[in-house]
């Protein structure tokens, strides 16, 4: 199963989420099979990450977006945790600080974009500035509506300067979100994750769908493609995500650099 093809949002096509299936588990017999393949993908990712770091010429940026409770944190824990903390950096974007708000919206993003040799993972991203910001009118329409083109130019700029970008929308449906929020209410270990805002945001589900559809449609480029990852089942989400990252890293062909020294001349005593 070519997950990249299956879940890549086709270029120049309007994204309509109802055409996608959050429960999809194509080509996988069961959870055990998925978890075995995920483990293989993660092992391959580690080997490729090692070469990427040694090579020190290109960077990989993985943008994770999704509705509340879509599994962004879980995906990072399960798929990215095995990566090397020296070369893999996770940034979680929260409500902007006063300092961040006093700059353009991409300022806080660009500062933490991955350097050469690194893998950067964004848990939320600059897309919040056309999602939550749009849904809640945090800036006037005239301001957020210009951001789609600004985002495309920014991502193009990163890509032209050696950063490979993949963007994954973790897609859960409205019923699955309800179940996950209820679990947060019931499970003391998850209480910290829920606030009144989650219930209020859920009421705006349709507005978020509209905002996501526009962002995914307008900011889906060759330089920075969107993938729509079915995320109702966590094990399938992990499989698809690990496969996309593995294939992308493979495609980047990171090479171990040639030895800098003349090895014959080095005498270890
Ligand atoms: P969480 O991911 O659950 O830790 O929540 C982070 C919160 O920060 C979410 O409610 C986001 O919508 C919010 N957030 C992230 N970026 C922005 C932004 N640029 N403007 C406003 N709110 C944001
Ligand atoms: Mg939250």
PDB file of C-alpha atoms and ligand atoms in Angstrom:
ATOM      1  CA  UNK A   1       0.000   0.000   0.000  1.00  0.00           C
ATOM      2  CA  UNK A   2       1.465   3.344  -1.042  1.00  0.00           C
ATOM      3  CA  UNK A   3       0.312   5.503   1.851  1.00  0.00           C
ATOM      4  CA  UNK A   4       1.950   8.603   0.412  1.00  0.00           C
ATOM      5  CA  UNK A   5      -0.158   8.392  -2.689  1.00  0.00           C
ATOM      6  CA  UNK A   6      -3.313   7.360  -0.889  1.00  0.00           C
ATOM      7  CA  UNK A   7      -3.295  10.099   1.728  1.00  0.00           C
ATOM      8  CA  UNK A   8      -1.620  12.931  -0.150  1.00  0.00           C
ATOM      9  CA  UNK A   9      -4.090  15.700  -0.884  1.00  0.00           C
ATOM     10  CA  UNK A  10      -3.916  16.048  -4.683  1.00  0.00           C
ATOM     11  CA  UNK A  11      -2.476  19.364  -5.852  1.00  0.00           C
ATOM     12  CA  UNK A  12      -4.939  22.032  -6.932  1.00  0.00           C
ATOM     13  CA  UNK A  13      -7.880  20.064  -5.618  1.00  0.00           C
ATOM     14  CA  UNK A  14     -10.267  21.554  -3.145  1.00  0.00           C
ATOM     15  CA  UNK A  15     -10.126  19.636   0.099  1.00  0.00           C
ATOM     16  CA  UNK A  16     -13.476  18.374   1.315  1.00  0.00           C
ATOM     17  CA  UNK A  17     -13.032  16.452   4.518  1.00  0.00           C
ATOM     18  CA  UNK A  18     -16.272  14.515   4.142  1.00  0.00           C
ATOM     19  CA  UNK A  19     -14.676  12.804   1.141  1.00  0.00           C
ATOM     20  CA  UNK A  20     -12.019  11.332   3.439  1.00  0.00           C
ATOM     21  CA  UNK A  21     -12.488   8.489   5.898  1.00  0.00           C
ATOM     22  CA  UNK A  22     -11.152   8.955   9.421  1.00  0.00           C
ATOM     23  CA  UNK A  23     -11.691   5.208   9.980  1.00  0.00           C
ATOM     24  CA  UNK A  24      -9.775   4.056   6.944  1.00  0.00           C
ATOM     25  CA  UNK A  25      -7.345   1.196   7.569  1.00  0.00           C
ATOM     26  CA  UNK A  26      -6.622   0.135   4.014  1.00  0.00           C
ATOM     27  CA  UNK A  27      -4.353  -2.775   3.388  1.00  0.00           C
ATOM     28  CA  UNK A  28      -3.872  -3.679   7.035  1.00  0.00           C
ATOM     29  CA  UNK A  29      -5.294  -6.862   8.480  1.00  0.00           C
ATOM     30  CA  UNK A  30      -5.194  -5.980  12.139  1.00  0.00           C
ATOM     31  CA  UNK A  31      -3.590  -3.966  14.869  1.00  0.00           C
ATOM     32  CA  UNK A  32      -0.733  -6.427  15.414  1.00  0.00           C
ATOM     33  CA  UNK A  33       0.286  -6.302  11.780  1.00  0.00           C
ATOM     34  CA  UNK A  34       0.155  -2.495  11.861  1.00  0.00           C
ATOM     35  CA  UNK A  35       2.275  -2.305  14.997  1.00  0.00           C
ATOM     36  CA  UNK A  36       4.899  -4.638  13.549  1.00  0.00           C
ATOM     37  CA  UNK A  37       5.194  -2.495  10.439  1.00  0.00           C
ATOM     38  CA  UNK A  38       5.266   0.701  12.519  1.00  0.00           C
ATOM     39  CA  UNK A  39       8.195  -0.688  14.532  1.00  0.00           C
ATOM     40  CA  UNK A  40      10.058  -1.440  11.310  1.00  0.00           C
ATOM     41  CA  UNK A  41       9.366   2.052  10.025  1.00  0.00           C
ATOM     42  CA  UNK A  42      10.668   3.598  13.220  1.00  0.00           C
ATOM     43  CA  UNK A  43      13.870   1.550  13.064  1.00  0.00           C
ATOM     44  CA  UNK A  44      14.393   2.710   9.481  1.00  0.00           C
ATOM     45  CA  UNK A  45      13.677   6.321  10.480  1.00  0.00           C
ATOM     46  CA  UNK A  46      16.414   6.119  13.108  1.00  0.00           C
ATOM     47  CA  UNK A  47      18.992   4.882  10.646  1.00  0.00           C
ATOM     48  CA  UNK A  48      18.059   7.594   8.163  1.00  0.00           C
ATOM     49  CA  UNK A  49      18.070  10.258  10.865  1.00  0.00           C
ATOM     50  CA  UNK A  50      21.627   9.255  11.756  1.00  0.00           C
ATOM     51  CA  UNK A  51      22.728   9.828   8.183  1.00  0.00           C
ATOM     52  CA  UNK A  52      20.801  13.106   7.923  1.00  0.00           C
ATOM     53  CA  UNK A  53      22.584  14.421  11.006  1.00  0.00           C
ATOM     54  CA  UNK A  54      26.008  13.266   9.812  1.00  0.00           C
ATOM     55  CA  UNK A  55      25.407  14.712   6.359  1.00  0.00           C
ATOM     56  CA  UNK A  56      24.355  18.077   7.818  1.00  0.00           C
ATOM     57  CA  UNK A  57      23.090  19.509   4.536  1.00  0.00           C
ATOM     58  CA  UNK A  58      19.298  19.227   4.594  1.00  0.00           C
ATOM     59  CA  UNK A  59      16.536  19.488   7.181  1.00  0.00           C
ATOM     60  CA  UNK A  60      13.145  17.854   7.547  1.00  0.00           C
ATOM     61  CA  UNK A  61      10.144  19.709   8.933  1.00  0.00           C
ATOM     62  CA  UNK A  62       7.071  17.721   9.952  1.00  0.00           C
ATOM     63  CA  UNK A  63       3.998  19.821  10.663  1.00  0.00           C
ATOM     64  CA  UNK A  64       1.273  18.148  12.725  1.00  0.00           C
ATOM     65  CA  UNK A  65      -2.169  19.676  12.795  1.00  0.00           C
ATOM     66  CA  UNK A  66      -5.567  18.381  13.832  1.00  0.00           C
ATOM     67  CA  UNK A  67      -8.670  19.186  15.811  1.00  0.00           C
ATOM     68  CA  UNK A  68      -8.474  19.052  19.613  1.00  0.00           C
ATOM     69  CA  UNK A  69      -7.855  15.462  20.742  1.00  0.00           C
ATOM     70  CA  UNK A  70      -6.842  14.389  17.232  1.00  0.00           C
ATOM     71  CA  UNK A  71      -3.748  12.714  18.667  1.00  0.00           C
ATOM     72  CA  UNK A  72      -0.916  15.129  17.944  1.00  0.00           C
ATOM     73  CA  UNK A  73       0.723  14.490  21.324  1.00  0.00           C
ATOM     74  CA  UNK A  74       0.176  10.743  21.043  1.00  0.00           C
ATOM     75  CA  UNK A  75       1.625  10.613  17.553  1.00  0.00           C
ATOM     76  CA  UNK A  76       4.764  12.349  18.780  1.00  0.00           C
ATOM     77  CA  UNK A  77       5.026   9.982  21.754  1.00  0.00           C
ATOM     78  CA  UNK A  78       4.576   6.846  19.713  1.00  0.00           C
ATOM     79  CA  UNK A  79       6.240   7.620  16.412  1.00  0.00           C
ATOM     80  CA  UNK A  80       8.882  10.253  17.118  1.00  0.00           C
ATOM     81  CA  UNK A  81      10.015   9.259  20.608  1.00  0.00           C
ATOM     82  CA  UNK A  82      12.617   6.861  19.254  1.00  0.00           C
ATOM     83  CA  UNK A  83      14.396   9.612  17.350  1.00  0.00           C
ATOM     84  CA  UNK A  84      17.609  11.118  18.663  1.00  0.00           C
ATOM     85  CA  UNK A  85      17.013  14.152  20.921  1.00  0.00           C
ATOM     86  CA  UNK A  86      20.248  15.617  19.625  1.00  0.00           C
ATOM     87  CA  UNK A  87      18.957  15.989  16.107  1.00  0.00           C
ATOM     88  CA  UNK A  88      15.175  15.918  16.511  1.00  0.00           C
ATOM     89  CA  UNK A  89      13.381  18.917  18.004  1.00  0.00           C
ATOM     90  CA  UNK A  90       9.713  19.129  18.894  1.00  0.00           C
ATOM     91  CA  UNK A  91       8.033  22.517  19.233  1.00  0.00           C
ATOM     92  CA  UNK A  92       4.496  22.836  20.571  1.00  0.00           C
ATOM     93  CA  UNK A  93       2.854  26.105  19.626  1.00  0.00           C
ATOM     94  CA  UNK A  94       0.522  27.540  22.235  1.00  0.00           C
ATOM     95  CA  UNK A  95      -1.244  30.877  22.397  1.00  0.00           C
ATOM     96  CA  UNK A  96       1.309  33.470  21.312  1.00  0.00           C
ATOM     97  CA  UNK A  97       3.017  35.516  24.021  1.00  0.00           C
ATOM     98  CA  UNK A  98       2.912  39.318  24.041  1.00  0.00           C
ATOM     99  CA  UNK A  99       6.371  39.344  22.492  1.00  0.00           C
ATOM    100  CA  UNK A 100       5.345  36.923  19.764  1.00  0.00           C
ATOM    101  CA  UNK A 101       2.220  38.956  19.036  1.00  0.00           C
ATOM    102  CA  UNK A 102       4.332  42.057  18.597  1.00  0.00           C
ATOM    103  CA  UNK A 103       6.019  40.402  15.607  1.00  0.00           C
ATOM    104  CA  UNK A 104       4.630  39.028  12.360  1.00  0.00           C
ATOM    105  CA  UNK A 105       2.987  35.624  12.796  1.00  0.00           C
ATOM    106  CA  UNK A 106       5.827  33.725  11.142  1.00  0.00           C
ATOM    107  CA  UNK A 107       8.517  35.137  13.413  1.00  0.00           C
ATOM    108  CA  UNK A 108       8.106  32.565  16.154  1.00  0.00           C
ATOM    109  CA  UNK A 109       7.921  29.816  13.552  1.00  0.00           C
ATOM    110  CA  UNK A 110      11.033  30.673  11.584  1.00  0.00           C
ATOM    111  CA  UNK A 111      13.139  30.951  14.746  1.00  0.00           C
ATOM    112  CA  UNK A 112      12.583  27.278  15.549  1.00  0.00           C
ATOM    113  CA  UNK A 113      12.641  25.865  12.035  1.00  0.00           C
ATOM    114  CA  UNK A 114      15.039  22.916  11.894  1.00  0.00           C
ATOM    115  CA  UNK A 115      18.691  23.549  11.052  1.00  0.00           C
ATOM    116  CA  UNK A 116      20.573  21.408   8.562  1.00  0.00           C
ATOM    117  CA  UNK A 117      20.901  17.864   9.833  1.00  0.00           C
ATOM    118  CA  UNK A 118      17.830  18.205  12.034  1.00  0.00           C
ATOM    119  CA  UNK A 119      14.298  16.914  12.045  1.00  0.00           C
ATOM    120  CA  UNK A 120      11.835  19.503  13.354  1.00  0.00           C
ATOM    121  CA  UNK A 121       8.391  18.483  14.515  1.00  0.00           C
ATOM    122  CA  UNK A 122       5.726  21.118  14.934  1.00  0.00           C
ATOM    123  CA  UNK A 123       2.871  20.261  17.265  1.00  0.00           C
ATOM    124  CA  UNK A 124       0.512  22.913  15.859  1.00  0.00           C
ATOM    125  CA  UNK A 125       2.167  25.545  13.736  1.00  0.00           C
ATOM    126  CA  UNK A 126       1.738  28.724  11.697  1.00  0.00           C
ATOM    127  CA  UNK A 127      -1.518  27.158  10.501  1.00  0.00           C
ATOM    128  CA  UNK A 128      -3.116  28.151  13.816  1.00  0.00           C
ATOM    129  CA  UNK A 129      -2.958  31.671  12.442  1.00  0.00           C
ATOM    130  CA  UNK A 130      -5.536  30.774   9.800  1.00  0.00           C
ATOM    131  CA  UNK A 131      -7.456  28.314  12.011  1.00  0.00           C
ATOM    132  CA  UNK A 132      -8.159  29.340  15.611  1.00  0.00           C
ATOM    133  CA  UNK A 133      -7.398  32.934  14.672  1.00  0.00           C
ATOM    134  CA  UNK A 134      -9.970  32.855  11.879  1.00  0.00           C
ATOM    135  CA  UNK A 135     -12.627  30.960  13.835  1.00  0.00           C
ATOM    136  CA  UNK A 136     -12.384  33.404  16.742  1.00  0.00           C
ATOM    137  CA  UNK A 137     -11.792  36.587  14.744  1.00  0.00           C
ATOM    138  CA  UNK A 138      -8.562  37.216  16.636  1.00  0.00           C
ATOM    139  CA  UNK A 139      -7.459  39.484  13.791  1.00  0.00           C
ATOM    140  CA  UNK A 140      -9.600  41.069  11.054  1.00  0.00           C
ATOM    141  CA  UNK A 141     -10.451  39.000   7.961  1.00  0.00           C
ATOM    142  CA  UNK A 142      -8.296  41.303   5.847  1.00  0.00           C
ATOM    143  CA  UNK A 143      -5.297  40.227   7.910  1.00  0.00           C
ATOM    144  CA  UNK A 144      -5.782  36.451   8.098  1.00  0.00           C
ATOM    145  CA  UNK A 145      -6.953  36.151   4.501  1.00  0.00           C
ATOM    146  CA  UNK A 146      -3.557  37.326   3.252  1.00  0.00           C
ATOM    147  CA  UNK A 147      -1.797  34.691   5.304  1.00  0.00           C
ATOM    148  CA  UNK A 148      -2.416  31.761   2.949  1.00  0.00           C
ATOM    149  CA  UNK A 149      -0.155  33.298   0.314  1.00  0.00           C
ATOM    150  CA  UNK A 150       2.295  34.396   2.988  1.00  0.00           C
ATOM    151  CA  UNK A 151       2.467  30.821   4.288  1.00  0.00           C
ATOM    152  CA  UNK A 152       3.029  29.461   0.779  1.00  0.00           C
ATOM    153  CA  UNK A 153       5.854  31.906   0.164  1.00  0.00           C
ATOM    154  CA  UNK A 154       7.408  31.117   3.552  1.00  0.00           C
ATOM    155  CA  UNK A 155       7.273  27.365   2.999  1.00  0.00           C
ATOM    156  CA  UNK A 156       8.634  27.780  -0.525  1.00  0.00           C
ATOM    157  CA  UNK A 157      11.481  29.811   0.926  1.00  0.00           C
ATOM    158  CA  UNK A 158      12.332  27.113   3.465  1.00  0.00           C
ATOM    159  CA  UNK A 159      12.135  24.431   0.793  1.00  0.00           C
ATOM    160  CA  UNK A 160      14.450  26.326  -1.554  1.00  0.00           C
ATOM    161  CA  UNK A 161      16.924  26.618   1.287  1.00  0.00           C
ATOM    162  CA  UNK A 162      17.227  22.935   2.031  1.00  0.00           C
ATOM    163  CA  UNK A 163      14.239  22.091   4.221  1.00  0.00           C
ATOM    164  CA  UNK A 164      11.975  19.272   3.173  1.00  0.00           C
ATOM    165  CA  UNK A 165       8.443  19.888   4.457  1.00  0.00           C
ATOM    166  CA  UNK A 166       5.596  17.479   5.046  1.00  0.00           C
ATOM    167  CA  UNK A 167       2.334  18.473   6.687  1.00  0.00           C
ATOM    168  CA  UNK A 168       0.053  15.930   8.282  1.00  0.00           C
ATOM    169  CA  UNK A 169      -3.529  16.622   9.209  1.00  0.00           C
ATOM    170  CA  UNK A 170      -4.571  14.023  11.770  1.00  0.00           C
ATOM    171  CA  UNK A 171      -8.153  13.440  10.830  1.00  0.00           C
ATOM    172  CA  UNK A 172     -10.635  12.299  13.480  1.00  0.00           C
ATOM    173  CA  UNK A 173     -14.361  12.661  13.049  1.00  0.00           C
ATOM    174  CA  UNK A 174     -16.715  14.500  15.367  1.00  0.00           C
ATOM    175  CA  UNK A 175     -17.921  11.390  17.176  1.00  0.00           C
ATOM    176  CA  UNK A 176     -14.381  10.222  17.884  1.00  0.00           C
ATOM    177  CA  UNK A 177     -13.547  13.635  19.336  1.00  0.00           C
ATOM    178  CA  UNK A 178     -16.529  13.323  21.644  1.00  0.00           C
ATOM    179  CA  UNK A 179     -15.350   9.939  22.912  1.00  0.00           C
ATOM    180  CA  UNK A 180     -11.831  11.237  23.489  1.00  0.00           C
ATOM    181  CA  UNK A 181     -12.997  14.345  25.352  1.00  0.00           C
ATOM    182  CA  UNK A 182     -15.286  12.190  27.506  1.00  0.00           C
ATOM    183  CA  UNK A 183     -12.331   9.952  28.334  1.00  0.00           C
ATOM    184  CA  UNK A 184     -10.378  13.014  29.396  1.00  0.00           C
ATOM    185  CA  UNK A 185     -13.209  13.912  31.759  1.00  0.00           C
ATOM    186  CA  UNK A 186     -13.386  10.420  33.225  1.00  0.00           C
ATOM    187  CA  UNK A 187      -9.707   9.550  33.556  1.00  0.00           C
ATOM    188  CA  UNK A 188      -7.867  11.415  36.347  1.00  0.00           C
ATOM    189  CA  UNK A 189      -4.592  10.932  34.469  1.00  0.00           C
ATOM    190  CA  UNK A 190      -6.070  12.945  31.602  1.00  0.00           C
ATOM    191  CA  UNK A 191      -7.791  15.678  33.588  1.00  0.00           C
ATOM    192  CA  UNK A 192      -4.946  18.085  32.982  1.00  0.00           C
ATOM    193  CA  UNK A 193      -5.685  17.929  29.290  1.00  0.00           C
ATOM    194  CA  UNK A 194      -9.238  19.235  29.408  1.00  0.00           C
ATOM    195  CA  UNK A 195     -10.613  22.721  30.001  1.00  0.00           C
ATOM    196  CA  UNK A 196     -13.902  24.499  29.434  1.00  0.00           C
ATOM    197  CA  UNK A 197     -12.404  25.719  26.193  1.00  0.00           C
ATOM    198  CA  UNK A 198     -12.440  22.196  24.749  1.00  0.00           C
ATOM    199  CA  UNK A 199     -16.231  22.028  25.050  1.00  0.00           C
ATOM    200  CA  UNK A 200     -16.574  25.514  23.562  1.00  0.00           C
ATOM    201  CA  UNK A 201     -14.212  24.736  20.704  1.00  0.00           C
ATOM    202  CA  UNK A 202     -16.153  21.567  19.943  1.00  0.00           C
ATOM    203  CA  UNK A 203     -19.261  23.668  19.386  1.00  0.00           C
ATOM    204  CA  UNK A 204     -17.354  25.395  16.612  1.00  0.00           C
ATOM    205  CA  UNK A 205     -16.537  22.091  14.879  1.00  0.00           C
ATOM    206  CA  UNK A 206     -18.098  23.164  11.562  1.00  0.00           C
ATOM    207  CA  UNK A 207     -16.224  26.456  11.569  1.00  0.00           C
ATOM    208  CA  UNK A 208     -12.983  24.566  12.131  1.00  0.00           C
ATOM    209  CA  UNK A 209     -13.815  22.185   9.291  1.00  0.00           C
ATOM    210  CA  UNK A 210     -14.332  25.164   6.979  1.00  0.00           C
ATOM    211  CA  UNK A 211     -11.096  26.777   8.154  1.00  0.00           C
ATOM    212  CA  UNK A 212      -9.153  23.527   7.734  1.00  0.00           C
ATOM    213  CA  UNK A 213     -10.602  22.905   4.289  1.00  0.00           C
ATOM    214  CA  UNK A 214      -9.516  26.320   3.132  1.00  0.00           C
ATOM    215  CA  UNK A 215      -6.040  26.050   4.664  1.00  0.00           C
ATOM    216  CA  UNK A 216      -5.448  22.574   3.261  1.00  0.00           C
ATOM    217  CA  UNK A 217      -6.756  23.562  -0.167  1.00  0.00           C
ATOM    218  CA  UNK A 218      -4.860  26.809  -0.489  1.00  0.00           C
ATOM    219  CA  UNK A 219      -1.593  25.793   1.127  1.00  0.00           C
ATOM    220  CA  UNK A 220      -1.074  22.448  -0.581  1.00  0.00           C
ATOM    221  CA  UNK A 221       1.997  22.834  -2.752  1.00  0.00           C
ATOM    222  CA  UNK A 222       4.678  20.689  -4.301  1.00  0.00           C
ATOM    223  CA  UNK A 223       7.175  22.219  -1.881  1.00  0.00           C
ATOM    224  CA  UNK A 224       4.996  21.545   1.162  1.00  0.00           C
ATOM    225  CA  UNK A 225       2.312  18.927   0.596  1.00  0.00           C
ATOM    226  CA  UNK A 226      -0.528  18.015   2.933  1.00  0.00           C
ATOM    227  CA  UNK A 227      -1.346  14.470   3.951  1.00  0.00           C
ATOM    228  CA  UNK A 228      -4.702  13.590   5.433  1.00  0.00           C
ATOM    229  CA  UNK A 229      -3.958  10.878   7.976  1.00  0.00           C
ATOM    230  CA  UNK A 230      -6.919   8.782   9.155  1.00  0.00           C
ATOM    231  CA  UNK A 231      -6.624   9.075  12.924  1.00  0.00           C
ATOM    232  CA  UNK A 232      -9.695   7.532  14.523  1.00  0.00           C
ATOM    233  CA  UNK A 233      -7.581   4.442  15.168  1.00  0.00           C
ATOM    234  CA  UNK A 234      -4.346   5.348  16.870  1.00  0.00           C
ATOM    235  CA  UNK A 235      -2.403   2.307  15.674  1.00  0.00           C
ATOM    236  CA  UNK A 236      -3.326   3.078  12.095  1.00  0.00           C
ATOM    237  CA  UNK A 237      -2.443   6.741  12.526  1.00  0.00           C
ATOM    238  CA  UNK A 238       0.976   5.694  13.838  1.00  0.00           C
ATOM    239  CA  UNK A 239       1.482   3.340  10.927  1.00  0.00           C
ATOM    240  CA  UNK A 240       0.599   5.906   8.274  1.00  0.00           C
ATOM    241  CA  UNK A 241       2.618   8.665   9.896  1.00  0.00           C
ATOM    242  CA  UNK A 242       5.710   6.493  10.375  1.00  0.00           C
ATOM    243  CA  UNK A 243       5.446   5.313   6.784  1.00  0.00           C
ATOM    244  CA  UNK A 244       5.170   8.867   5.442  1.00  0.00           C
ATOM    245  CA  UNK A 245       8.169  10.025   7.477  1.00  0.00           C
ATOM    246  CA  UNK A 246      10.221   6.968   6.550  1.00  0.00           C
ATOM    247  CA  UNK A 247       9.493   7.317   2.835  1.00  0.00           C
ATOM    248  CA  UNK A 248      10.241  11.029   2.905  1.00  0.00           C
ATOM    249  CA  UNK A 249      13.575  10.508   4.662  1.00  0.00           C
ATOM    250  CA  UNK A 250      14.442   7.738   2.208  1.00  0.00           C
ATOM    251  CA  UNK A 251      13.612  10.049  -0.653  1.00  0.00           C
ATOM    252  CA  UNK A 252      15.942  12.716   0.772  1.00  0.00           C
ATOM    253  CA  UNK A 253      18.842  10.242   0.325  1.00  0.00           C
ATOM    254  CA  UNK A 254      20.997  11.473   3.204  1.00  0.00           C
ATOM    255  CA  UNK A 255      24.633  10.447   2.653  1.00  0.00           C
ATOM    256  CA  UNK A 256      27.347   9.909   5.220  1.00  0.00           C
ATOM    257  CA  UNK A 257      30.000  12.525   4.443  1.00  0.00           C
ATOM    258  CA  UNK A 258      33.398  11.502   3.154  1.00  0.00           C
ATOM    259  CA  UNK A 259      36.039  11.335   5.880  1.00  0.00           C
ATOM    260  CA  UNK A 260      37.562  14.770   6.409  1.00  0.00           C
ATOM    261  CA  UNK A 261      40.971  13.341   7.186  1.00  0.00           C
ATOM    262  CA  UNK A 262      43.362  11.067   5.385  1.00  0.00           C
ATOM    263  CA  UNK A 263      42.628   7.973   7.460  1.00  0.00           C
ATOM    264  CA  UNK A 264      45.972   6.312   6.655  1.00  0.00           C
ATOM    265  CA  UNK A 265      47.752   9.203   8.324  1.00  0.00           C
ATOM    266  CA  UNK A 266      45.942   8.891  11.642  1.00  0.00           C
ATOM    267  CA  UNK A 267      47.888   6.935  14.177  1.00  0.00           C
ATOM    268  CA  UNK A 268      46.025   6.052  17.325  1.00  0.00           C
ATOM    269  CA  UNK A 269      48.563   5.237  20.004  1.00  0.00           C
TER     270      UNK A 269
HETATM  271  P1  LIG B   1      -2.755  22.426  23.211  1.00  0.00           P
HETATM  272  O1  LIG B   1      -2.255  22.042  21.850  1.00  0.00           O
HETATM  273  O2  LIG B   1      -3.907  21.573  23.677  1.00  0.00           O
HETATM  274  O3  LIG B   1      -1.672  22.512  24.213  1.00  0.00           O
HETATM  275  O4  LIG B   1      -3.397  23.886  23.104  1.00  0.00           O
HETATM  276  C1  LIG B   1      -2.689  24.968  22.592  1.00  0.00           C
HETATM  277  C2  LIG B   1      -3.690  26.069  22.335  1.00  0.00           C
HETATM  278  O5  LIG B   1      -3.010  27.177  21.815  1.00  0.00           O
HETATM  279  C3  LIG B   1      -4.752  25.669  21.346  1.00  0.00           C
HETATM  280  O6  LIG B   1      -6.020  26.018  21.826  1.00  0.00           O
HETATM  281  C4  LIG B   1      -4.406  26.494  20.127  1.00  0.00           C
HETATM  282  O7  LIG B   1      -5.508  26.821  19.331  1.00  0.00           O
HETATM  283  C5  LIG B   1      -3.757  27.703  20.755  1.00  0.00           C
HETATM  284  N1  LIG B   1      -2.915  28.406  19.792  1.00  0.00           N
HETATM  285  C6  LIG B   1      -1.830  27.921  19.139  1.00  0.00           C
HETATM  286  N2  LIG B   1      -1.354  28.840  18.275  1.00  0.00           N
HETATM  287  C7  LIG B   1      -2.160  29.916  18.372  1.00  0.00           C
HETATM  288  C8  LIG B   1      -2.192  31.187  17.727  1.00  0.00           C
HETATM  289  N3  LIG B   1      -1.282  31.519  16.786  1.00  0.00           N
HETATM  290  N4  LIG B   1      -3.152  32.053  18.093  1.00  0.00           N
HETATM  291  C9  LIG B   1      -4.063  31.714  19.026  1.00  0.00           C
HETATM  292  N5  LIG B   1      -4.095  30.546  19.662  1.00  0.00           N
HETATM  293  C10 LIG B   1      -3.157  29.648  19.347  1.00  0.00           C
HETATM  294 MG1  LIG B   2      -5.768  20.959  24.040  1.00  0.00          MG
END
